[in-house]
mmCIF file of C-alpha atoms in Angstrom:
data_model
loop_
_atom_site.group_PDB
_atom_site.id
_atom_site.type_symbol
_atom_site.label_atom_id
_atom_site.label_comp_id
_atom_site.label_asym_id
_atom_site.label_seq_id
_atom_site.Cartn_x
_atom_site.Cartn_y
_atom_site.Cartn_z
ATOM 1 C CA MET A 1 -17.374 -37.504 -6.156
ATOM 2 C CA ASN A 2 -18.354 -34.041 -7.289
ATOM 3 C CA ALA A 3 -19.868 -33.347 -3.942
ATOM 4 C CA THR A 4 -16.728 -34.350 -2.171
ATOM 5 C CA ILE A 5 -14.560 -32.189 -4.353
ATOM 6 C CA THR A 6 -17.020 -29.255 -3.718
ATOM 7 C CA ALA A 7 -16.750 -29.816 -0.034
ATOM 8 C CA VAL A 8 -12.896 -30.000 -0.024
ATOM 9 C CA ARG A 9 -12.734 -26.798 -2.036
ATOM 10 C CA ALA A 10 -15.134 -25.042 0.273
ATOM 11 C CA GLN A 11 -13.127 -25.953 3.305
ATOM 12 C CA ALA A 12 -9.954 -25.000 1.628
ATOM 13 C CA SER A 13 -11.448 -21.645 0.970
ATOM 14 C CA ASP A 14 -12.424 -21.250 4.521
ATOM 15 C CA PHE A 15 -8.867 -22.078 5.754
ATOM 16 C CA ALA A 16 -7.533 -19.625 3.298
ATOM 17 C CA GLU A 17 -9.958 -16.939 4.431
ATOM 18 C CA LEU A 18 -8.785 -17.559 8.073
ATOM 19 C CA CYS A 19 -5.337 -16.352 6.913
ATOM 20 C CA LYS A 20 -6.579 -13.005 5.719
ATOM 21 C CA PRO A 21 -4.951 -13.019 2.265
ATOM 22 C CA ARG A 22 -5.712 -9.422 1.438
ATOM 23 C CA ILE A 23 -3.720 -8.251 4.482
ATOM 24 C CA ALA A 24 -0.945 -10.772 3.612
ATOM 25 C CA THR A 25 -0.715 -9.129 0.227
ATOM 26 C CA LEU A 26 -0.045 -5.651 1.716
ATOM 27 C CA VAL A 27 2.464 -7.419 4.199
ATOM 28 C CA LEU A 28 4.432 -8.960 1.317
ATOM 29 C CA VAL A 29 4.647 -5.792 -0.833
ATOM 30 C CA THR A 30 5.888 -3.713 2.114
ATOM 31 C CA THR A 31 8.335 -6.340 3.186
ATOM 32 C CA PHE A 32 9.741 -6.469 -0.294
ATOM 33 C CA ALA A 33 10.114 -2.718 -0.399
ATOM 34 C CA GLY A 34 12.188 -2.911 2.827
ATOM 35 C CA MET A 35 14.376 -5.609 1.359
ATOM 36 C CA TRP A 36 14.859 -3.740 -1.912
ATOM 37 C CA LEU A 37 15.953 -0.567 -0.127
ATOM 38 C CA ALA A 38 18.298 -2.460 2.216
ATOM 39 C CA GLY A 39 19.845 -4.414 -0.610
ATOM 40 C CA ASN A 40 20.419 -1.223 -2.595
ATOM 41 C CA GLY A 41 18.477 -2.852 -5.428
ATOM 42 C CA THR A 42 20.292 -6.080 -5.473
ATOM 43 C CA LEU A 43 18.738 -9.112 -3.829
ATOM 44 C CA ILE A 44 19.673 -12.856 -3.705
ATOM 45 C CA LEU A 45 16.794 -15.039 -4.958
ATOM 46 C CA ASP A 46 16.986 -17.409 -2.136
ATOM 47 C CA LEU A 47 16.992 -14.775 0.592
ATOM 48 C CA LEU A 48 14.055 -13.023 -1.164
ATOM 49 C CA VAL A 49 11.944 -16.291 -1.365
ATOM 50 C CA PHE A 50 12.587 -17.381 2.220
ATOM 51 C CA THR A 51 11.975 -13.967 3.660
ATOM 52 C CA LEU A 52 8.639 -13.519 1.889
ATOM 53 C CA LEU A 53 7.611 -17.047 2.641
ATOM 54 C CA GLY A 54 8.434 -16.725 6.310
ATOM 55 C CA THR A 55 6.837 -13.344 6.606
ATOM 56 C CA GLY A 56 3.768 -14.481 4.653
ATOM 57 C CA LEU A 57 3.385 -17.484 7.014
ATOM 58 C CA ALA A 58 3.694 -15.047 10.032
ATOM 59 C CA SER A 59 0.914 -12.911 8.474
ATOM 60 C CA ALA A 60 -1.339 -15.921 7.860
ATOM 61 C CA ALA A 61 -0.637 -17.076 11.372
ATOM 62 C CA SER A 62 -1.677 -13.791 12.859
ATOM 63 C CA GLY A 63 -4.882 -13.823 10.817
ATOM 64 C CA ALA A 64 -5.802 -17.425 11.867
ATOM 65 C CA LEU A 65 -5.160 -16.647 15.599
ATOM 66 C CA ASN A 66 -6.992 -13.442 15.325
ATOM 67 C CA ASN A 67 -9.994 -15.304 13.942
ATOM 68 C CA TYR A 68 -9.846 -17.834 16.763
ATOM 69 C CA VAL A 69 -9.645 -15.146 19.492
ATOM 70 C CA ASP A 70 -12.450 -13.074 17.887
ATOM 71 C CA ARG A 71 -14.875 -15.854 17.058
ATOM 72 C CA GLU A 72 -17.477 -14.966 19.633
ATOM 73 C CA VAL A 73 -17.241 -11.199 18.819
ATOM 74 C CA ASP A 74 -17.512 -12.032 15.124
ATOM 75 C CA LYS A 75 -20.960 -13.518 15.723
ATOM 76 C CA GLN A 76 -22.292 -10.180 16.865
ATOM 77 C CA MET A 77 -21.218 -8.192 13.774
ATOM 78 C CA ALA A 78 -22.796 -8.271 10.397
ATOM 79 C CA ARG A 79 -19.508 -7.831 8.675
ATOM 80 C CA THR A 80 -17.999 -10.880 10.282
ATOM 81 C CA ARG A 81 -20.732 -13.185 11.301
ATOM 82 C CA MET A 82 -20.477 -15.208 8.130
ATOM 83 C CA ARG A 83 -16.887 -16.153 8.613
ATOM 84 C CA ALA A 84 -16.019 -19.806 8.960
ATOM 85 C CA LEU A 85 -15.741 -19.991 12.765
ATOM 86 C CA PRO A 86 -18.894 -17.985 13.685
ATOM 87 C CA CYS A 87 -20.851 -20.065 11.221
ATOM 88 C CA SER A 88 -19.144 -23.304 12.593
ATOM 89 C CA ARG A 89 -18.030 -24.295 9.260
ATOM 90 C CA LEU A 90 -14.637 -24.921 10.915
ATOM 91 C CA HIS A 91 -13.996 -25.820 14.488
ATOM 92 C CA PRO A 92 -12.147 -23.201 16.644
ATOM 93 C CA GLN A 93 -9.384 -25.820 17.339
ATOM 94 C CA GLN A 94 -8.596 -26.042 13.658
ATOM 95 C CA ALA A 95 -7.942 -22.223 13.548
ATOM 96 C CA LEU A 96 -5.880 -22.329 16.620
ATOM 97 C CA TRP A 97 -3.650 -25.170 15.443
ATOM 98 C CA LEU A 98 -3.287 -23.695 12.057
ATOM 99 C CA GLY A 99 -2.213 -20.400 13.565
ATOM 100 C CA VAL A 100 0.293 -22.180 15.831
ATOM 101 C CA MET A 101 1.660 -24.412 13.166
ATOM 102 C CA LEU A 102 2.016 -21.482 10.771
ATOM 103 C CA SER A 103 3.855 -19.512 13.458
ATOM 104 C CA LEU A 104 6.332 -22.321 13.980
ATOM 105 C CA TRP A 105 6.946 -22.799 10.321
ATOM 106 C CA SER A 106 7.436 -19.025 9.927
ATOM 107 C CA PHE A 107 9.914 -18.851 12.771
ATOM 108 C CA ALA A 108 11.879 -21.906 11.522
ATOM 109 C CA ILE A 109 12.300 -20.658 8.015
ATOM 110 C CA LEU A 110 13.241 -17.118 9.075
ATOM 111 C CA PHE A 111 15.579 -18.274 11.825
ATOM 112 C CA TYR A 112 17.540 -20.985 9.885
ATOM 113 C CA LEU A 113 17.263 -19.699 6.360
ATOM 114 C CA VAL A 114 17.261 -15.888 6.820
ATOM 115 C CA ASN A 115 18.616 -14.691 10.203
ATOM 116 C CA PRO A 116 17.574 -14.835 13.809
ATOM 117 C CA LEU A 117 16.763 -11.082 14.107
ATOM 118 C CA THR A 118 14.224 -11.414 11.246
ATOM 119 C CA ALA A 119 12.642 -14.543 12.959
ATOM 120 C CA TYR A 120 12.334 -12.707 16.266
ATOM 121 C CA LEU A 121 10.854 -9.583 14.704
ATOM 122 C CA ALA A 122 8.219 -11.625 12.823
ATOM 123 C CA ALA A 123 7.388 -13.570 15.978
ATOM 124 C CA ALA A 124 7.157 -10.460 18.014
ATOM 125 C CA THR A 125 4.798 -8.955 15.393
ATOM 126 C CA THR A 126 2.465 -11.982 15.597
ATOM 127 C CA PHE A 127 2.598 -11.870 19.416
ATOM 128 C CA PHE A 128 1.801 -8.145 19.440
ATOM 129 C CA TYR A 129 -1.153 -8.435 17.044
ATOM 130 C CA VAL A 130 -2.756 -11.523 18.705
ATOM 131 C CA VAL A 131 -2.004 -10.847 22.326
ATOM 132 C CA ILE A 132 -1.450 -7.171 22.825
ATOM 133 C CA TYR A 133 -3.916 -5.841 20.191
ATOM 134 C CA THR A 134 -6.578 -8.529 19.830
ATOM 135 C CA MET A 135 -6.815 -10.080 23.224
ATOM 136 C CA TRP A 136 -6.107 -6.932 25.289
ATOM 137 C CA LEU A 137 -6.319 -3.443 23.715
ATOM 138 C CA LYS A 138 -9.082 -4.227 21.384
ATOM 139 C CA ARG A 139 -11.283 -5.150 24.311
ATOM 140 C CA SER A 140 -10.187 -2.447 26.757
ATOM 141 C CA SER A 141 -9.065 0.903 25.081
ATOM 142 C CA HIS A 142 -10.042 3.167 22.304
ATOM 143 C CA LEU A 143 -6.299 3.501 21.605
ATOM 144 C CA CYS A 144 -6.237 -0.010 20.317
ATOM 145 C CA THR A 145 -6.117 1.043 16.673
ATOM 146 C CA GLU A 146 -3.261 3.510 17.210
ATOM 147 C CA ILE A 147 -1.089 1.306 19.581
ATOM 148 C CA GLY A 148 -2.060 -1.829 17.623
ATOM 149 C CA GLY A 149 -0.538 -0.101 14.516
ATOM 150 C CA VAL A 150 2.862 -1.234 15.758
ATOM 151 C CA ALA A 151 2.148 -4.805 14.373
ATOM 152 C CA GLY A 152 0.893 -3.655 11.036
ATOM 153 C CA ALA A 153 3.915 -1.330 10.529
ATOM 154 C CA ALA A 154 6.506 -4.007 11.150
ATOM 155 C CA PRO A 155 6.803 -5.714 7.610
ATOM 156 C CA PRO A 156 9.249 -3.273 6.002
ATOM 157 C CA VAL A 157 11.352 -3.473 9.142
ATOM 158 C CA ILE A 158 11.405 -7.287 8.791
ATOM 159 C CA GLY A 159 12.419 -6.882 5.219
ATOM 160 C CA TRP A 160 15.205 -4.539 5.992
ATOM 161 C CA ALA A 161 16.503 -6.724 8.794
ATOM 162 C CA ALA A 162 16.461 -9.821 6.546
ATOM 163 C CA VAL A 163 19.000 -8.156 4.228
ATOM 164 C CA THR A 164 21.169 -6.243 6.756
ATOM 165 C CA ASN A 165 20.691 -8.138 10.018
ATOM 166 C CA ASP A 166 19.942 -4.760 11.755
ATOM 167 C CA ILE A 167 17.401 -1.937 11.751
ATOM 168 C CA GLY A 168 18.302 1.227 9.940
ATOM 169 C CA TRP A 169 16.801 4.622 9.675
ATOM 170 C CA PRO A 170 15.124 3.914 6.224
ATOM 171 C CA ALA A 171 13.364 1.004 7.909
ATOM 172 C CA VAL A 172 12.205 3.299 10.700
ATOM 173 C CA ILE A 173 10.820 5.847 8.259
ATOM 174 C CA MET A 174 8.840 3.135 6.418
ATOM 175 C CA PHE A 175 7.623 1.908 9.814
ATOM 176 C CA ILE A 176 6.310 5.350 10.651
ATOM 177 C CA ILE A 177 4.601 5.771 7.337
ATOM 178 C CA MET A 178 2.682 2.624 7.905
ATOM 179 C CA PHE A 179 2.122 3.306 11.599
ATOM 180 C CA ILE A 180 0.449 6.620 10.629
ATOM 181 C CA TRP A 181 -1.443 5.240 7.653
ATOM 182 C CA GLN A 182 -3.292 2.569 9.638
ATOM 183 C CA PRO A 183 -5.644 4.496 11.984
ATOM 184 C CA PRO A 184 -7.411 6.730 9.376
ATOM 185 C CA HIS A 185 -7.592 3.583 7.064
ATOM 186 C CA PHE A 186 -9.407 1.558 9.852
ATOM 187 C CA TRP A 187 -11.456 4.303 11.268
ATOM 188 C CA ALA A 188 -13.256 4.905 7.958
ATOM 189 C CA LEU A 189 -14.716 1.290 8.335
ATOM 190 C CA ALA A 190 -15.123 1.643 12.033
ATOM 191 C CA LEU A 191 -17.330 4.653 11.684
ATOM 192 C CA LEU A 192 -19.631 2.865 9.302
ATOM 193 C CA ARG A 193 -19.740 -0.183 11.731
ATOM 194 C CA ALA A 194 -19.880 1.843 15.052
ATOM 195 C CA ASP A 195 -23.232 0.426 16.061
ATOM 196 C CA GLU A 196 -21.888 -3.177 15.607
ATOM 197 C CA TYR A 197 -18.764 -2.409 17.667
ATOM 198 C CA ARG A 198 -21.017 -0.918 20.236
ATOM 199 C CA GLN A 199 -23.154 -4.086 20.349
ATOM 200 C CA ALA A 200 -20.059 -6.213 20.589
ATOM 201 C CA ARG A 201 -18.776 -4.038 23.467
ATOM 202 C CA LEU A 202 -15.491 -3.110 21.772
ATOM 203 C CA PRO A 203 -14.327 0.310 22.651
ATOM 204 C CA MET A 204 -13.307 1.581 19.316
ATOM 205 C CA LEU A 205 -12.805 5.280 18.923
ATOM 206 C CA PRO A 206 -16.092 5.911 17.140
ATOM 207 C CA VAL A 207 -17.929 4.252 20.024
ATOM 208 C CA THR A 208 -16.131 6.011 22.923
ATOM 209 C CA ARG A 209 -15.481 9.389 21.451
ATOM 210 C CA GLY A 210 -18.118 9.729 18.664
ATOM 211 C CA GLN A 211 -18.007 10.566 14.989
ATOM 212 C CA LEU A 212 -16.633 14.105 15.154
ATOM 213 C CA ALA A 213 -13.665 13.219 17.334
ATOM 214 C CA THR A 214 -12.903 10.311 15.055
ATOM 215 C CA LYS A 215 -13.085 12.383 11.882
ATOM 216 C CA ILE A 216 -10.888 15.117 13.354
ATOM 217 C CA ARG A 217 -8.250 12.412 14.257
ATOM 218 C CA MET A 218 -8.399 10.887 10.783
ATOM 219 C CA LEU A 219 -7.638 14.395 9.414
ATOM 220 C CA ILE A 220 -4.679 14.778 11.644
ATOM 221 C CA TYR A 221 -3.186 11.414 10.760
ATOM 222 C CA THR A 222 -3.818 11.916 6.938
ATOM 223 C CA VAL A 223 -2.082 15.423 7.033
ATOM 224 C CA ALA A 224 0.839 13.814 8.902
ATOM 225 C CA LEU A 225 1.380 11.315 6.058
ATOM 226 C CA LEU A 226 2.468 14.120 3.762
ATOM 227 C CA PRO A 227 5.761 15.153 5.493
ATOM 228 C CA VAL A 228 6.435 11.645 6.686
ATOM 229 C CA SER A 229 6.129 10.115 3.176
ATOM 230 C CA THR A 230 8.342 12.765 1.623
ATOM 231 C CA ALA A 231 11.004 12.112 4.235
ATOM 232 C CA MET A 232 11.975 9.150 2.013
ATOM 233 C CA TYR A 233 13.152 11.818 -0.541
ATOM 234 C CA TRP A 234 14.821 14.151 1.820
ATOM 235 C CA LEU A 235 16.891 11.223 3.133
ATOM 236 C CA ASP A 236 18.042 10.765 -0.447
ATOM 237 C CA LEU A 237 16.524 7.199 -0.533
ATOM 238 C CA VAL A 238 14.236 7.814 -3.595
ATOM 239 C CA GLY A 239 14.104 10.210 -6.591
ATOM 240 C CA THR A 240 12.034 13.087 -7.775
ATOM 241 C CA THR A 241 9.386 10.908 -9.337
ATOM 242 C CA TYR A 242 8.602 9.346 -5.975
ATOM 243 C CA LEU A 243 8.484 12.896 -4.340
ATOM 244 C CA VAL A 244 6.025 14.203 -6.963
ATOM 245 C CA LEU A 245 3.747 11.253 -7.011
ATOM 246 C CA ALA A 246 3.857 10.757 -3.218
ATOM 247 C CA ILE A 247 2.676 14.359 -2.686
ATOM 248 C CA ALA A 248 0.018 13.823 -5.383
ATOM 249 C CA LEU A 249 -1.248 10.565 -3.646
ATOM 250 C CA GLY A 250 -1.064 12.268 -0.161
ATOM 251 C CA VAL A 251 -3.074 15.434 -1.403
ATOM 252 C CA ALA A 252 -5.688 13.119 -3.023
ATOM 253 C CA TYR A 253 -5.926 11.140 0.129
ATOM 254 C CA LEU A 254 -6.363 14.223 2.143
ATOM 255 C CA VAL A 255 -8.938 15.692 -0.089
ATOM 256 C CA LEU A 256 -11.060 12.430 0.099
ATOM 257 C CA THR A 257 -10.644 12.386 3.929
ATOM 258 C CA VAL A 258 -11.862 16.035 4.142
ATOM 259 C CA ASP A 259 -14.875 15.181 1.885
ATOM 260 C CA PHE A 260 -15.590 12.175 3.995
ATOM 261 C CA ALA A 261 -15.329 14.163 7.273
ATOM 262 C CA ARG A 262 -17.742 16.889 5.991
ATOM 263 C CA LYS A 263 -20.497 14.581 4.886
ATOM 264 C CA PRO A 264 -22.792 12.022 6.480
ATOM 265 C CA ILE A 265 -21.265 8.537 6.508
ATOM 266 C CA THR A 266 -22.497 6.235 3.763
ATOM 267 C CA HIS A 267 -21.526 2.863 2.487
ATOM 268 C CA GLN A 268 -20.386 4.492 -0.738
ATOM 269 C CA SER A 269 -18.191 7.176 0.790
ATOM 270 C CA THR A 270 -16.677 4.612 3.255
ATOM 271 C CA ARG A 271 -15.929 2.160 0.285
ATOM 272 C CA ARG A 272 -14.263 4.954 -1.631
ATOM 273 C CA LEU A 273 -12.113 6.199 1.154
ATOM 274 C CA PHE A 274 -11.242 2.824 2.421
ATOM 275 C CA GLY A 275 -10.360 1.633 -0.979
ATOM 276 C CA PHE A 276 -8.301 4.548 -1.801
ATOM 277 C CA SER A 277 -6.385 4.208 1.396
ATOM 278 C CA ILE A 278 -5.290 0.745 0.252
ATOM 279 C CA LEU A 279 -4.373 1.964 -3.208
ATOM 280 C CA TYR A 280 -2.406 4.809 -1.537
ATOM 281 C CA LEU A 281 -0.223 2.522 0.529
ATOM 282 C CA LEU A 282 0.380 0.119 -2.370
ATOM 283 C CA GLY A 283 1.237 3.079 -4.606
ATOM 284 C CA LEU A 284 3.641 4.564 -2.164
ATOM 285 C CA PHE A 285 5.652 1.346 -1.643
ATOM 286 C CA THR A 286 5.551 0.500 -5.227
ATOM 287 C CA LEU A 287 7.161 3.891 -5.814
ATOM 288 C CA ILE A 288 9.765 3.135 -3.265
ATOM 289 C CA PHE A 289 10.728 0.228 -5.251
ATOM 290 C CA ALA A 290 10.446 1.791 -8.644
ATOM 291 C CA ASP A 291 12.232 5.059 -7.816
ATOM 292 C CA CYS A 292 14.814 4.136 -5.164
ATOM 293 C CA ARG A 293 18.305 5.519 -5.698
ATOM 294 C CA CYS A 294 19.826 2.081 -6.269
ATOM 295 C CA SER A 295 20.555 -0.239 -9.099
ATOM 296 C CA GLY A 296 20.969 -3.910 -9.563
ATOM 297 C CA GLY A 297 18.465 -6.712 -9.527
ATOM 298 C CA ILE A 298 17.717 -10.131 -8.250
ATOM 299 C CA ILE A 299 20.689 -12.526 -8.262
ATOM 300 C CA TRP A 300 19.526 -16.067 -9.259
#
């Protein structure tokens, strides 16, 4: 009995890992920020729950389908070869059907319980991430990280659309923030794993253009985050607290990136920069929620 329970738990853990829960957390935080701004600080509980549930399922579906498509590539990389599909702990068809079913559930929940625009945006985001990014760009162009950022930047737009049934300028600004944030965030890790990407024949920027070009582009994107993130204040969407702390976070991120670019790449420096980039995004979108120029709450 104990052995059976252990096996079930292990398989459940593998299924959960297929869905990339850490990415899903960022997706939900940024989706909520988009909803909060769109609702001027007032949200209906049912709408909030169904939107986050549907968006979370779309994110999980994207993760499962990404694992399915990349299962052979993952075998060639130390960072990913211990995942459930490369190790054959799960059958590829299980990941495929999980991704398909989660996508269908996500679409149905968002279409019938939120609004059709939100459902189409979430479905388009999954399609872009799995087909355009994973299946095509990732295997053909060093621009994959930059163009592929479209999918990762969509959650706040989905959150905004769930409340307003349209796409407004605040949603566009949040989209741009996330779009600019993603390349330097990912390239820190890609620089450390460049040899693995080269072995897997994936044309990531560090592989095709080298370390120096990648570090320069990381700096350009990180510098661009400062004016873009403060645009939320100049558009009168958030208060002074957001402005001050967003600048402080942006400067700290830039200082870490400059330090990373100046020195040889190590596991420690990569973990520090990669980890801070996640804290930066979470901090920024938490500030959007905490210091937005709106009042209200969640209506039960």
